[in-house]
Amino acid sequence: AQKITQTQPGMFVQEKEAVTLDCTYDTSDQSYGLFWYKQPSSGEMIFLIYQGSYDEQNATEGRYSLNFQKARKSANLVISASQLGDSAMYFCAMREASTSYDKVIFGPGTSLSVIP
Amino acid sequence: DGGITQSPKYLFRKEGQNVTLSCEQNLNHDAMYWYRQDPGQGLRLIYYSQIVNDFQKGDIAEGYSVSREKKESFPLTVTSAQKNPTAFYLCAIGDSNEQLFGPGTRLTVL
């Protein structure tokens, strides 16, 4: 069964606007972590933001924030004031505490295009 | 500078040949990982290692082998048994809150 779902294969946003990238996950663990990564066309995976399942506040890192809704099992990424350099693939990922190692499961990704 | 290096950036291989992809880190992390990414898809775990001289299979280990003789190095060998090896390969180091990735190696089988 798919553990990480990203329902938006492609998204467009106007420069300087905010955009939300959707991510839902499936786990029976109480302790888990959620990640977002950015992958530009160069291929490098860039860590953006992390949210622990017990964190009471939504994680924020500069223009990135994670809208964590635990009961709905969603962890949407919000990018404020989009820039042309934000055009990339974005991956949502999850680490489950029940695994014996720090295995991270990745979603299929969302392609974001920022329009000038 | 601290970081993760992968070499080569691009690699071409003839069918039936084994090739080894390099991954080196100087961040003193115990855990290292190899992922495979196919076009338009997410990452899938090939192998991981939590400590020197120990490694475990991931979700798609068939046709691959690894070694972990040094903490800094975790090379991946793509063997001739891997039926469809053309892909982008990413090495990572990690802990509970973060995985850091190398720049990747793009392997093409001719």
PDB file of C-alpha atoms in Angstrom:
ATOM      1  CA  ALA A   1       0.000   0.000   0.000  1.00  0.00           C
ATOM      2  CA  GLN A   2       1.168   3.487  -0.806  1.00  0.00           C
ATOM      3  CA  LYS A   3       2.513   5.075   2.348  1.00  0.00           C
ATOM      4  CA  ILE A   4       3.054   8.570   0.956  1.00  0.00           C
ATOM      5  CA  THR A   5       0.611  10.142  -1.473  1.00  0.00           C
ATOM      6  CA  GLN A   6       1.207  13.309  -3.430  1.00  0.00           C
ATOM      7  CA  THR A   7      -1.855  13.857  -5.584  1.00  0.00           C
ATOM      8  CA  GLN A   8      -0.554  16.803  -7.599  1.00  0.00           C
ATOM      9  CA  PRO A   9       1.834  15.601 -10.314  1.00  0.00           C
ATOM     10  CA  GLY A  10       2.315  19.181 -11.517  1.00  0.00           C
ATOM     11  CA  MET A  11       1.595  22.629 -10.114  1.00  0.00           C
ATOM     12  CA  PHE A  12       1.955  26.165 -11.447  1.00  0.00           C
ATOM     13  CA  VAL A  13       2.245  29.307  -9.356  1.00  0.00           C
ATOM     14  CA  GLN A  14       2.748  32.956 -10.193  1.00  0.00           C
ATOM     15  CA  GLU A  15       5.951  34.502  -8.930  1.00  0.00           C
ATOM     16  CA  LYS A  16       5.539  36.118  -5.468  1.00  0.00           C
ATOM     17  CA  GLU A  17       2.368  34.119  -4.769  1.00  0.00           C
ATOM     18  CA  ALA A  18       2.085  31.375  -2.132  1.00  0.00           C
ATOM     19  CA  VAL A  19       1.586  27.727  -3.090  1.00  0.00           C
ATOM     20  CA  THR A  20       0.595  24.622  -1.153  1.00  0.00           C
ATOM     21  CA  LEU A  21       1.895  21.187  -2.102  1.00  0.00           C
ATOM     22  CA  ASP A  22      -0.210  18.338  -0.758  1.00  0.00           C
ATOM     23  CA  CYS A  23       1.047  15.255   1.063  1.00  0.00           C
ATOM     24  CA  THR A  24      -0.890  12.562   2.881  1.00  0.00           C
ATOM     25  CA  TYR A  25       0.656   9.599   4.633  1.00  0.00           C
ATOM     26  CA  ASP A  26      -0.316   6.276   6.082  1.00  0.00           C
ATOM     27  CA  THR A  27       1.169   4.849   9.246  1.00  0.00           C
ATOM     28  CA  SER A  28       0.048   3.036  12.372  1.00  0.00           C
ATOM     29  CA  ASP A  29       3.042   4.298  14.333  1.00  0.00           C
ATOM     30  CA  GLN A  30       2.551   6.966  16.967  1.00  0.00           C
ATOM     31  CA  SER A  31       6.110   8.203  16.521  1.00  0.00           C
ATOM     32  CA  TYR A  32       7.213   9.230  13.071  1.00  0.00           C
ATOM     33  CA  GLY A  33       8.844  12.071  11.192  1.00  0.00           C
ATOM     34  CA  LEU A  34       7.848  13.886   8.030  1.00  0.00           C
ATOM     35  CA  PHE A  35      10.228  15.541   5.574  1.00  0.00           C
ATOM     36  CA  TRP A  36      10.096  17.663   2.487  1.00  0.00           C
ATOM     37  CA  TYR A  37      12.861  17.705  -0.106  1.00  0.00           C
ATOM     38  CA  LYS A  38      13.420  19.840  -3.180  1.00  0.00           C
ATOM     39  CA  GLN A  39      15.032  18.382  -6.291  1.00  0.00           C
ATOM     40  CA  PRO A  40      16.021  20.908  -8.980  1.00  0.00           C
ATOM     41  CA  SER A  41      16.876  19.808 -12.490  1.00  0.00           C
ATOM     42  CA  SER A  42      20.492  19.212 -11.418  1.00  0.00           C
ATOM     43  CA  GLY A  43      19.246  16.170  -9.480  1.00  0.00           C
ATOM     44  CA  GLU A  44      20.515  17.070  -6.036  1.00  0.00           C
ATOM     45  CA  MET A  45      18.072  16.399  -3.180  1.00  0.00           C
ATOM     46  CA  ILE A  46      17.860  19.421  -0.892  1.00  0.00           C
ATOM     47  CA  PHE A  47      16.392  19.009   2.595  1.00  0.00           C
ATOM     48  CA  LEU A  48      13.775  21.686   3.290  1.00  0.00           C
ATOM     49  CA  ILE A  49      11.878  20.997   6.479  1.00  0.00           C
ATOM     50  CA  TYR A  50      11.146  18.365   9.135  1.00  0.00           C
ATOM     51  CA  GLN A  51       8.116  17.761  11.365  1.00  0.00           C
ATOM     52  CA  GLY A  52       8.050  15.234  14.187  1.00  0.00           C
ATOM     53  CA  SER A  53       4.759  13.572  15.014  1.00  0.00           C
ATOM     54  CA  TYR A  54       4.885  14.854  18.585  1.00  0.00           C
ATOM     55  CA  ASP A  55       5.767  18.420  17.636  1.00  0.00           C
ATOM     56  CA  GLU A  56       2.880  20.620  18.678  1.00  0.00           C
ATOM     57  CA  GLN A  57       3.745  23.523  16.445  1.00  0.00           C
ATOM     58  CA  ASN A  58       3.999  23.445  12.679  1.00  0.00           C
ATOM     59  CA  ALA A  59       7.584  23.519  11.448  1.00  0.00           C
ATOM     60  CA  THR A  60       8.818  26.605   9.635  1.00  0.00           C
ATOM     61  CA  GLU A  61      12.074  27.303   7.806  1.00  0.00           C
ATOM     62  CA  GLY A  62      12.236  30.693   6.143  1.00  0.00           C
ATOM     63  CA  ARG A  63       9.682  30.740   3.314  1.00  0.00           C
ATOM     64  CA  TYR A  64       8.774  27.097   3.922  1.00  0.00           C
ATOM     65  CA  SER A  65       6.194  25.961   6.419  1.00  0.00           C
ATOM     66  CA  LEU A  66       4.630  22.594   7.014  1.00  0.00           C
ATOM     67  CA  ASN A  67       0.874  22.478   7.612  1.00  0.00           C
ATOM     68  CA  PHE A  68       0.701  19.394   9.832  1.00  0.00           C
ATOM     69  CA  GLN A  69      -2.771  17.950  10.443  1.00  0.00           C
ATOM     70  CA  LYS A  70      -2.180  14.788  12.401  1.00  0.00           C
ATOM     71  CA  ALA A  71      -5.766  13.544  12.547  1.00  0.00           C
ATOM     72  CA  ARG A  72      -6.070  13.844   8.780  1.00  0.00           C
ATOM     73  CA  LYS A  73      -2.565  12.421   8.270  1.00  0.00           C
ATOM     74  CA  SER A  74      -1.561  15.279   6.077  1.00  0.00           C
ATOM     75  CA  ALA A  75       1.660  17.271   5.935  1.00  0.00           C
ATOM     76  CA  ASN A  76       1.313  19.920   3.273  1.00  0.00           C
ATOM     77  CA  LEU A  77       4.213  22.157   2.328  1.00  0.00           C
ATOM     78  CA  VAL A  78       3.494  25.858   2.000  1.00  0.00           C
ATOM     79  CA  ILE A  79       5.929  28.012   0.067  1.00  0.00           C
ATOM     80  CA  SER A  80       5.347  31.715   0.534  1.00  0.00           C
ATOM     81  CA  ALA A  81       6.396  34.424  -1.916  1.00  0.00           C
ATOM     82  CA  SER A  82       7.401  32.003  -4.691  1.00  0.00           C
ATOM     83  CA  GLN A  83      10.597  32.691  -6.586  1.00  0.00           C
ATOM     84  CA  LEU A  84      11.697  31.485 -10.013  1.00  0.00           C
ATOM     85  CA  GLY A  85      14.335  29.359  -8.294  1.00  0.00           C
ATOM     86  CA  ASP A  86      11.603  27.395  -6.553  1.00  0.00           C
ATOM     87  CA  SER A  87      10.814  25.596  -9.807  1.00  0.00           C
ATOM     88  CA  ALA A  88      11.714  21.973  -9.060  1.00  0.00           C
ATOM     89  CA  MET A  89      10.372  18.584  -8.009  1.00  0.00           C
ATOM     90  CA  TYR A  90       9.233  18.397  -4.407  1.00  0.00           C
ATOM     91  CA  PHE A  91       9.141  15.141  -2.460  1.00  0.00           C
ATOM     92  CA  CYS A  92       7.319  14.380   0.752  1.00  0.00           C
ATOM     93  CA  ALA A  93       8.868  11.611   2.861  1.00  0.00           C
ATOM     94  CA  MET A  94       8.249   9.780   6.124  1.00  0.00           C
ATOM     95  CA  ARG A  95      10.357   7.963   8.679  1.00  0.00           C
ATOM     96  CA  GLU A  96       8.584   5.448  10.913  1.00  0.00           C
ATOM     97  CA  ALA A  97       9.903   4.694  14.383  1.00  0.00           C
ATOM     98  CA  SER A  98       8.901   1.048  14.091  1.00  0.00           C
ATOM     99  CA  THR A  99      11.613   0.374  11.542  1.00  0.00           C
ATOM    100  CA  SER A 100      14.914  -0.874  12.906  1.00  0.00           C
ATOM    101  CA  TYR A 101      16.839   1.805  11.064  1.00  0.00           C
ATOM    102  CA  ASP A 102      16.237   5.330   9.872  1.00  0.00           C
ATOM    103  CA  LYS A 103      14.458   4.258   6.710  1.00  0.00           C
ATOM    104  CA  VAL A 104      12.790   7.089   4.868  1.00  0.00           C
ATOM    105  CA  ILE A 105       9.928   6.395   2.447  1.00  0.00           C
ATOM    106  CA  PHE A 106       9.438   8.880  -0.380  1.00  0.00           C
ATOM    107  CA  GLY A 107       6.313   9.929  -2.233  1.00  0.00           C
ATOM    108  CA  PRO A 108       6.160  10.192  -6.040  1.00  0.00           C
ATOM    109  CA  GLY A 109       6.773  13.938  -6.043  1.00  0.00           C
ATOM    110  CA  THR A 110       5.124  17.106  -7.327  1.00  0.00           C
ATOM    111  CA  SER A 111       6.620  19.223 -10.095  1.00  0.00           C
ATOM    112  CA  LEU A 112       6.344  22.937  -9.321  1.00  0.00           C
ATOM    113  CA  SER A 113       6.731  25.576 -12.000  1.00  0.00           C
ATOM    114  CA  VAL A 114       6.957  29.234 -11.021  1.00  0.00           C
ATOM    115  CA  ILE A 115       5.714  31.599 -13.718  1.00  0.00           C
ATOM    116  CA  PRO A 116       7.229  35.096 -14.006  1.00  0.00           C
TER     117      PRO A 116
ATOM    118  CA  ASP B   1      34.540  21.433   3.393  1.00  0.00           C
ATOM    119  CA  GLY B   2      32.204  18.913   4.984  1.00  0.00           C
ATOM    120  CA  GLY B   3      29.883  17.005   2.738  1.00  0.00           C
ATOM    121  CA  ILE B   4      29.001  14.001   0.636  1.00  0.00           C
ATOM    122  CA  THR B   5      30.697  13.325  -2.668  1.00  0.00           C
ATOM    123  CA  GLN B   6      29.648  10.919  -5.376  1.00  0.00           C
ATOM    124  CA  SER B   7      31.635   9.998  -8.417  1.00  0.00           C
ATOM    125  CA  PRO B   8      31.410   9.886 -11.292  1.00  0.00           C
ATOM    126  CA  LYS B   9      28.587  12.288 -12.093  1.00  0.00           C
ATOM    127  CA  TYR B  10      27.784  10.455 -15.330  1.00  0.00           C
ATOM    128  CA  LEU B  11      28.571   6.811 -16.042  1.00  0.00           C
ATOM    129  CA  PHE B  12      28.055   4.758 -19.144  1.00  0.00           C
ATOM    130  CA  ARG B  13      28.189   0.995 -19.092  1.00  0.00           C
ATOM    131  CA  LYS B  14      27.875  -1.745 -21.623  1.00  0.00           C
ATOM    132  CA  GLU B  15      25.442  -4.526 -20.944  1.00  0.00           C
ATOM    133  CA  GLY B  16      26.997  -7.345 -18.958  1.00  0.00           C
ATOM    134  CA  GLN B  17      29.558  -5.177 -17.171  1.00  0.00           C
ATOM    135  CA  ASN B  18      29.751  -4.488 -13.467  1.00  0.00           C
ATOM    136  CA  VAL B  19      30.278  -0.883 -12.399  1.00  0.00           C
ATOM    137  CA  THR B  20      31.016   0.669  -9.014  1.00  0.00           C
ATOM    138  CA  LEU B  21      29.622   4.005  -7.875  1.00  0.00           C
ATOM    139  CA  SER B  22      31.547   5.884  -5.229  1.00  0.00           C
ATOM    140  CA  CYS B  23      30.095   7.607  -2.154  1.00  0.00           C
ATOM    141  CA  GLU B  24      32.319   9.368   0.361  1.00  0.00           C
ATOM    142  CA  GLN B  25      31.412  11.492   3.389  1.00  0.00           C
ATOM    143  CA  ASN B  26      33.417  13.457   5.931  1.00  0.00           C
ATOM    144  CA  LEU B  27      30.565  14.334   8.259  1.00  0.00           C
ATOM    145  CA  ASN B  28      31.299  11.434  10.598  1.00  0.00           C
ATOM    146  CA  HIS B  29      27.858   9.883  10.207  1.00  0.00           C
ATOM    147  CA  ASP B  30      27.416   6.213  10.997  1.00  0.00           C
ATOM    148  CA  ALA B  31      24.395   5.617   8.740  1.00  0.00           C
ATOM    149  CA  MET B  32      24.715   5.655   4.981  1.00  0.00           C
ATOM    150  CA  TYR B  33      22.165   4.799   2.261  1.00  0.00           C
ATOM    151  CA  TRP B  34      21.869   4.138  -1.452  1.00  0.00           C
ATOM    152  CA  TYR B  35      18.741   5.087  -3.366  1.00  0.00           C
ATOM    153  CA  ARG B  36      17.669   4.636  -6.940  1.00  0.00           C
ATOM    154  CA  GLN B  37      15.469   7.132  -8.771  1.00  0.00           C
ATOM    155  CA  ASP B  38      13.770   6.430 -12.095  1.00  0.00           C
ATOM    156  CA  PRO B  39      12.397   9.252 -14.269  1.00  0.00           C
ATOM    157  CA  GLY B  40       9.297  10.866 -12.803  1.00  0.00           C
ATOM    158  CA  GLN B  41       9.410   8.760  -9.679  1.00  0.00           C
ATOM    159  CA  GLY B  42      10.439   8.997  -6.059  1.00  0.00           C
ATOM    160  CA  LEU B  43      13.410   7.322  -4.426  1.00  0.00           C
ATOM    161  CA  ARG B  44      13.657   3.634  -3.624  1.00  0.00           C
ATOM    162  CA  LEU B  45      16.096   2.221  -1.085  1.00  0.00           C
ATOM    163  CA  ILE B  46      18.714  -0.216  -2.396  1.00  0.00           C
ATOM    164  CA  TYR B  47      21.020  -0.802   0.593  1.00  0.00           C
ATOM    165  CA  TYR B  48      21.805   0.842   3.876  1.00  0.00           C
ATOM    166  CA  SER B  49      24.553   0.595   6.461  1.00  0.00           C
ATOM    167  CA  GLN B  50      24.370   1.664  10.063  1.00  0.00           C
ATOM    168  CA  ILE B  51      27.949   0.857  10.995  1.00  0.00           C
ATOM    169  CA  VAL B  52      31.250  -0.207   9.503  1.00  0.00           C
ATOM    170  CA  ASN B  53      31.344  -3.804   8.238  1.00  0.00           C
ATOM    171  CA  ASP B  54      27.566  -4.093   8.415  1.00  0.00           C
ATOM    172  CA  PHE B  55      24.919  -3.426   5.794  1.00  0.00           C
ATOM    173  CA  GLN B  56      21.351  -4.488   5.048  1.00  0.00           C
ATOM    174  CA  LYS B  57      19.232  -4.896   1.944  1.00  0.00           C
ATOM    175  CA  GLY B  58      16.618  -2.303   1.167  1.00  0.00           C
ATOM    176  CA  ASP B  59      13.542  -2.672  -0.990  1.00  0.00           C
ATOM    177  CA  ILE B  60      15.272  -3.257  -4.345  1.00  0.00           C
ATOM    178  CA  ALA B  61      18.646  -4.884  -3.549  1.00  0.00           C
ATOM    179  CA  GLU B  62      18.600  -7.532  -6.288  1.00  0.00           C
ATOM    180  CA  GLY B  63      21.444  -7.001  -8.759  1.00  0.00           C
ATOM    181  CA  TYR B  64      23.379  -4.679  -6.450  1.00  0.00           C
ATOM    182  CA  SER B  65      26.133  -5.155  -3.877  1.00  0.00           C
ATOM    183  CA  VAL B  66      27.823  -2.869  -1.356  1.00  0.00           C
ATOM    184  CA  SER B  67      30.688  -2.794   1.111  1.00  0.00           C
ATOM    185  CA  ARG B  68      31.397  -0.694   4.178  1.00  0.00           C
ATOM    186  CA  GLU B  69      35.042  -1.147   5.076  1.00  0.00           C
ATOM    187  CA  LYS B  70      35.449   2.437   6.255  1.00  0.00           C
ATOM    188  CA  LYS B  71      33.086   4.821   7.968  1.00  0.00           C
ATOM    189  CA  GLU B  72      33.659   7.410   5.267  1.00  0.00           C
ATOM    190  CA  SER B  73      32.952   5.200   2.261  1.00  0.00           C
ATOM    191  CA  PHE B  74      29.961   3.197   1.017  1.00  0.00           C
ATOM    192  CA  PRO B  75      30.508   2.096  -2.601  1.00  0.00           C
ATOM    193  CA  LEU B  76      27.693   0.548  -4.634  1.00  0.00           C
ATOM    194  CA  THR B  77      28.350  -2.044  -7.330  1.00  0.00           C
ATOM    195  CA  VAL B  78      25.749  -2.463 -10.052  1.00  0.00           C
ATOM    196  CA  THR B  79      26.197  -6.004 -11.299  1.00  0.00           C
ATOM    197  CA  SER B  80      25.267  -7.585 -14.596  1.00  0.00           C
ATOM    198  CA  ALA B  81      22.407  -9.284 -12.750  1.00  0.00           C
ATOM    199  CA  GLN B  82      20.571  -5.956 -12.496  1.00  0.00           C
ATOM    200  CA  LYS B  83      18.174  -6.139 -15.444  1.00  0.00           C
ATOM    201  CA  ASN B  84      17.399  -2.458 -15.809  1.00  0.00           C
ATOM    202  CA  PRO B  85      20.213  -0.452 -14.267  1.00  0.00           C
ATOM    203  CA  THR B  86      19.747   2.831 -16.142  1.00  0.00           C
ATOM    204  CA  ALA B  87      18.741   5.304 -13.414  1.00  0.00           C
ATOM    205  CA  PHE B  88      19.869   8.116 -11.155  1.00  0.00           C
ATOM    206  CA  TYR B  89      21.649   6.883  -8.014  1.00  0.00           C
ATOM    207  CA  LEU B  90      21.751   8.909  -4.833  1.00  0.00           C
ATOM    208  CA  CYS B  91      23.828   8.296  -1.738  1.00  0.00           C
ATOM    209  CA  ALA B  92      22.695   9.705   1.595  1.00  0.00           C
ATOM    210  CA  ILE B  93      23.763   9.926   5.197  1.00  0.00           C
ATOM    211  CA  GLY B  94      21.280  10.351   7.936  1.00  0.00           C
ATOM    212  CA  ASP B  95      19.928  10.477  11.400  1.00  0.00           C
ATOM    213  CA  SER B  96      16.423  10.576  12.818  1.00  0.00           C
ATOM    214  CA  ASN B  97      15.619  14.135  11.800  1.00  0.00           C
ATOM    215  CA  GLU B  98      17.415  14.564   8.522  1.00  0.00           C
ATOM    216  CA  GLN B  99      18.914  12.759   5.562  1.00  0.00           C
ATOM    217  CA  LEU B 100      21.549  14.588   3.545  1.00  0.00           C
ATOM    218  CA  PHE B 101      22.121  13.579  -0.039  1.00  0.00           C
ATOM    219  CA  GLY B 102      25.094  13.573  -2.342  1.00  0.00           C
ATOM    220  CA  PRO B 103      24.898  15.084  -5.851  1.00  0.00           C
ATOM    221  CA  GLY B 104      24.083  11.732  -7.480  1.00  0.00           C
ATOM    222  CA  THR B 105      25.424   9.571 -10.307  1.00  0.00           C
ATOM    223  CA  ARG B 106      23.491   9.148 -13.527  1.00  0.00           C
ATOM    224  CA  LEU B 107      24.091   5.643 -14.909  1.00  0.00           C
ATOM    225  CA  THR B 108      23.240   4.773 -18.482  1.00  0.00           C
ATOM    226  CA  VAL B 109      23.528   1.287 -19.920  1.00  0.00           C
ATOM    227  CA  LEU B 110      24.303   1.264 -23.621  1.00  0.00           C
TER     228      LEU B 110
END
